Amino acid sequence: MTTEPRSATAAPELLAYVDDLRVDADRMDDYARRLRGAADTLAGRTGAPEWSGTALERQATACAAAAAQLRSAATALLAHATH
Protein backbone atom coordinates (compact mmCIF):
# COMPACT_ATOMS: atom_id res chain seq x y z
CA MET A 1 0.00 0.00 0.00
CA THR A 2 1.39 3.40 -1.02
CA THR A 3 0.46 6.53 0.87
CA GLU A 4 1.17 10.15 0.20
CA PRO A 5 3.98 11.59 2.34
CA ARG A 6 2.61 13.20 5.49
CA SER A 7 4.48 16.47 4.93
CA ALA A 8 2.74 16.95 1.58
CA THR A 9 -0.71 16.79 3.21
CA ALA A 10 0.29 18.82 6.28
CA ALA A 11 1.89 21.74 4.42
CA PRO A 12 -1.31 23.79 3.90
CA GLU A 13 -2.21 23.38 7.57
CA LEU A 14 1.30 24.37 8.63
CA LEU A 15 1.18 27.39 6.34
CA ALA A 16 -2.06 28.45 8.01
CA TYR A 17 -0.32 28.23 11.39
CA VAL A 18 2.53 30.37 10.04
CA ASP A 19 -0.01 33.02 9.05
CA ASP A 20 -1.70 32.81 12.45
CA LEU A 21 1.65 33.23 14.23
CA ARG A 22 2.45 36.29 12.16
CA VAL A 23 -0.95 37.84 12.88
CA ASP A 24 -0.45 37.17 16.58
CA ALA A 25 3.02 38.75 16.42
CA ASP A 26 1.57 41.88 14.82
CA ARG A 27 -1.11 41.96 17.51
CA MET A 28 1.52 41.72 20.27
CA ASP A 29 3.51 44.55 18.68
CA ASP A 30 0.34 46.64 18.66
CA TYR A 31 -0.24 45.87 22.34
CA ALA A 32 3.32 46.97 23.10
CA ARG A 33 2.78 50.21 21.21
CA ARG A 34 -0.49 50.88 23.03
CA LEU A 35 1.02 50.13 26.43
CA ARG A 36 3.90 52.51 25.75
CA GLY A 37 1.39 55.13 24.66
CA ALA A 38 -0.50 54.69 27.91
CA ALA A 39 2.76 55.04 29.86
CA ASP A 40 3.57 58.24 27.98
CA THR A 41 0.08 59.59 28.64
CA LEU A 42 0.37 58.90 32.36
CA ALA A 43 3.92 60.21 32.71
CA GLY A 44 3.93 63.24 34.96
CA ARG A 45 0.17 63.27 35.45
CA THR A 46 -1.02 64.26 38.87
CA GLY A 47 -2.61 61.32 40.61
CA ALA A 48 -1.02 58.67 38.40
CA PRO A 49 0.70 56.03 40.50
CA GLU A 50 4.49 56.32 40.29
CA TRP A 51 4.80 52.63 39.49
CA SER A 52 2.40 52.74 36.54
CA GLY A 53 4.97 53.82 33.95
CA THR A 54 7.41 51.12 34.98
CA ALA A 55 4.71 48.46 35.03
CA LEU A 56 3.37 49.48 31.62
CA GLU A 57 6.86 49.55 30.12
CA ARG A 58 7.60 46.10 31.57
CA GLN A 59 4.42 44.76 29.98
CA ALA A 60 5.22 46.46 26.67
CA THR A 61 8.68 44.88 26.70
CA ALA A 62 7.12 41.47 27.36
CA CYS A 63 4.70 41.97 24.45
CA ALA A 64 7.54 42.96 22.11
CA ALA A 65 9.55 39.91 23.20
CA ALA A 66 6.52 37.68 22.61
CA ALA A 67 6.11 39.18 19.14
CA ALA A 68 9.74 38.40 18.32
CA GLN A 69 9.31 34.83 19.57
CA LEU A 70 6.15 34.38 17.53
CA ARG A 71 7.93 35.60 14.40
CA SER A 72 10.81 33.26 15.10
CA ALA A 73 8.38 30.37 15.51
CA ALA A 74 6.67 31.32 12.24
CA THR A 75 10.01 31.34 10.43
CA ALA A 76 10.98 27.94 11.87
CA LEU A 77 7.58 26.45 11.03
CA LEU A 78 7.74 27.84 7.50
CA ALA A 79 11.14 26.23 7.03
CA HIS A 80 9.70 22.92 8.27
CA ALA A 81 6.60 23.19 6.10
CA THR A 82 8.53 23.84 2.90
CA HIS A 83 11.12 21.08 3.32
JSON list of C-alpha atoms in Angstrom, two decimals, residues 12-66:
[
{"chain": "A", "resi": 12, "resn": "PRO", "atom": "CA", "xyz": [-1.31, 23.79, 3.90]},
{"chain": "A", "resi": 13, "resn": "GLU", "atom": "CA", "xyz": [-2.21, 23.38, 7.57]},
{"chain": "A", "resi": 14, "resn": "LEU", "atom": "CA", "xyz": [1.30, 24.37, 8.63]},
{"chain": "A", "resi": 15, "resn": "LEU", "atom": "CA", "xyz": [1.18, 27.39, 6.34]},
{"chain": "A", "resi": 16, "resn": "ALA", "atom": "CA", "xyz": [-2.06, 28.45, 8.01]},
{"chain": "A", "resi": 17, "resn": "TYR", "atom": "CA", "xyz": [-0.32, 28.23, 11.39]},
{"chain": "A", "resi": 18, "resn": "VAL", "atom": "CA", "xyz": [2.53, 30.37, 10.04]},
{"chain": "A", "resi": 19, "resn": "ASP", "atom": "CA", "xyz": [-0.01, 33.02, 9.05]},
{"chain": "A", "resi": 20, "resn": "ASP", "atom": "CA", "xyz": [-1.70, 32.81, 12.45]},
{"chain": "A", "resi": 21, "resn": "LEU", "atom": "CA", "xyz": [1.65, 33.23, 14.23]},
{"chain": "A", "resi": 22, "resn": "ARG", "atom": "CA", "xyz": [2.45, 36.29, 12.16]},
{"chain": "A", "resi": 23, "resn": "VAL", "atom": "CA", "xyz": [-0.95, 37.84, 12.88]},
{"chain": "A", "resi": 24, "resn": "ASP", "atom": "CA", "xyz": [-0.45, 37.17, 16.58]},
{"chain": "A", "resi": 25, "resn": "ALA", "atom": "CA", "xyz": [3.02, 38.75, 16.42]},
{"chain": "A", "resi": 26, "resn": "ASP", "atom": "CA", "xyz": [1.57, 41.88, 14.82]},
{"chain": "A", "resi": 27, "resn": "ARG", "atom": "CA", "xyz": [-1.11, 41.96, 17.51]},
{"chain": "A", "resi": 28, "resn": "MET", "atom": "CA", "xyz": [1.52, 41.72, 20.27]},
{"chain": "A", "resi": 29, "resn": "ASP", "atom": "CA", "xyz": [3.51, 44.55, 18.68]},
{"chain": "A", "resi": 30, "resn": "ASP", "atom": "CA", "xyz": [0.34, 46.64, 18.66]},
{"chain": "A", "resi": 31, "resn": "TYR", "atom": "CA", "xyz": [-0.24, 45.87, 22.34]},
{"chain": "A", "resi": 32, "resn": "ALA", "atom": "CA", "xyz": [3.32, 46.97, 23.10]},
{"chain": "A", "resi": 33, "resn": "ARG", "atom": "CA", "xyz": [2.78, 50.21, 21.21]},
{"chain": "A", "resi": 34, "resn": "ARG", "atom": "CA", "xyz": [-0.49, 50.88, 23.03]},
{"chain": "A", "resi": 35, "resn": "LEU", "atom": "CA", "xyz": [1.02, 50.13, 26.43]},
{"chain": "A", "resi": 36, "resn": "ARG", "atom": "CA", "xyz": [3.90, 52.51, 25.75]},
{"chain": "A", "resi": 37, "resn": "GLY", "atom": "CA", "xyz": [1.39, 55.13, 24.66]},
{"chain": "A", "resi": 38, "resn": "ALA", "atom": "CA", "xyz": [-0.50, 54.69, 27.91]},
{"chain": "A", "resi": 39, "resn": "ALA", "atom": "CA", "xyz": [2.76, 55.04, 29.86]},
{"chain": "A", "resi": 40, "resn": "ASP", "atom": "CA", "xyz": [3.57, 58.24, 27.98]},
{"chain": "A", "resi": 41, "resn": "THR", "atom": "CA", "xyz": [0.08, 59.59, 28.64]},
{"chain": "A", "resi": 42, "resn": "LEU", "atom": "CA", "xyz": [0.37, 58.90, 32.36]},
{"chain": "A", "resi": 43, "resn": "ALA", "atom": "CA", "xyz": [3.92, 60.21, 32.71]},
{"chain": "A", "resi": 44, "resn": "GLY", "atom": "CA", "xyz": [3.93, 63.24, 34.96]},
{"chain": "A", "resi": 45, "resn": "ARG", "atom": "CA", "xyz": [0.17, 63.27, 35.45]},
{"chain": "A", "resi": 46, "resn": "THR", "atom": "CA", "xyz": [-1.02, 64.26, 38.87]},
{"chain": "A", "resi": 47, "resn": "GLY", "atom": "CA", "xyz": [-2.61, 61.32, 40.61]},
{"chain": "A", "resi": 48, "resn": "ALA", "atom": "CA", "xyz": [-1.02, 58.67, 38.40]},
{"chain": "A", "resi": 49, "resn": "PRO", "atom": "CA", "xyz": [0.70, 56.03, 40.50]},
{"chain": "A", "resi": 50, "resn": "GLU", "atom": "CA", "xyz": [4.49, 56.32, 40.29]},
{"chain": "A", "resi": 51, "resn": "TRP", "atom": "CA", "xyz": [4.80, 52.63, 39.49]},
{"chain": "A", "resi": 52, "resn": "SER", "atom": "CA", "xyz": [2.40, 52.74, 36.54]},
{"chain": "A", "resi": 53, "resn": "GLY", "atom": "CA", "xyz": [4.97, 53.82, 33.95]},
{"chain": "A", "resi": 54, "resn": "THR", "atom": "CA", "xyz": [7.41, 51.12, 34.98]},
{"chain": "A", "resi": 55, "resn": "ALA", "atom": "CA", "xyz": [4.71, 48.46, 35.03]},
{"chain": "A", "resi": 56, "resn": "LEU", "atom": "CA", "xyz": [3.37, 49.48, 31.62]},
{"chain": "A", "resi": 57, "resn": "GLU", "atom": "CA", "xyz": [6.86, 49.55, 30.12]},
{"chain": "A", "resi": 58, "resn": "ARG", "atom": "CA", "xyz": [7.60, 46.10, 31.57]},
{"chain": "A", "resi": 59, "resn": "GLN", "atom": "CA", "xyz": [4.42, 44.76, 29.98]},
{"chain": "A", "resi": 60, "resn": "ALA", "atom": "CA", "xyz": [5.22, 46.46, 26.67]},
{"chain": "A", "resi": 61, "resn": "THR", "atom": "CA", "xyz": [8.68, 44.88, 26.70]},
{"chain": "A", "resi": 62, "resn": "ALA", "atom": "CA", "xyz": [7.12, 41.47, 27.36]},
{"chain": "A", "resi": 63, "resn": "CYS", "atom": "CA", "xyz": [4.70, 41.97, 24.45]},
{"chain": "A", "resi": 64, "resn": "ALA", "atom": "CA", "xyz": [7.54, 42.96, 22.11]},
{"chain": "A", "resi": 65, "resn": "ALA", "atom": "CA", "xyz": [9.55, 39.91, 23.20]},
{"chain": "A", "resi": 66, "resn": "ALA", "atom": "CA", "xyz": [6.52, 37.68, 22.61]}
]
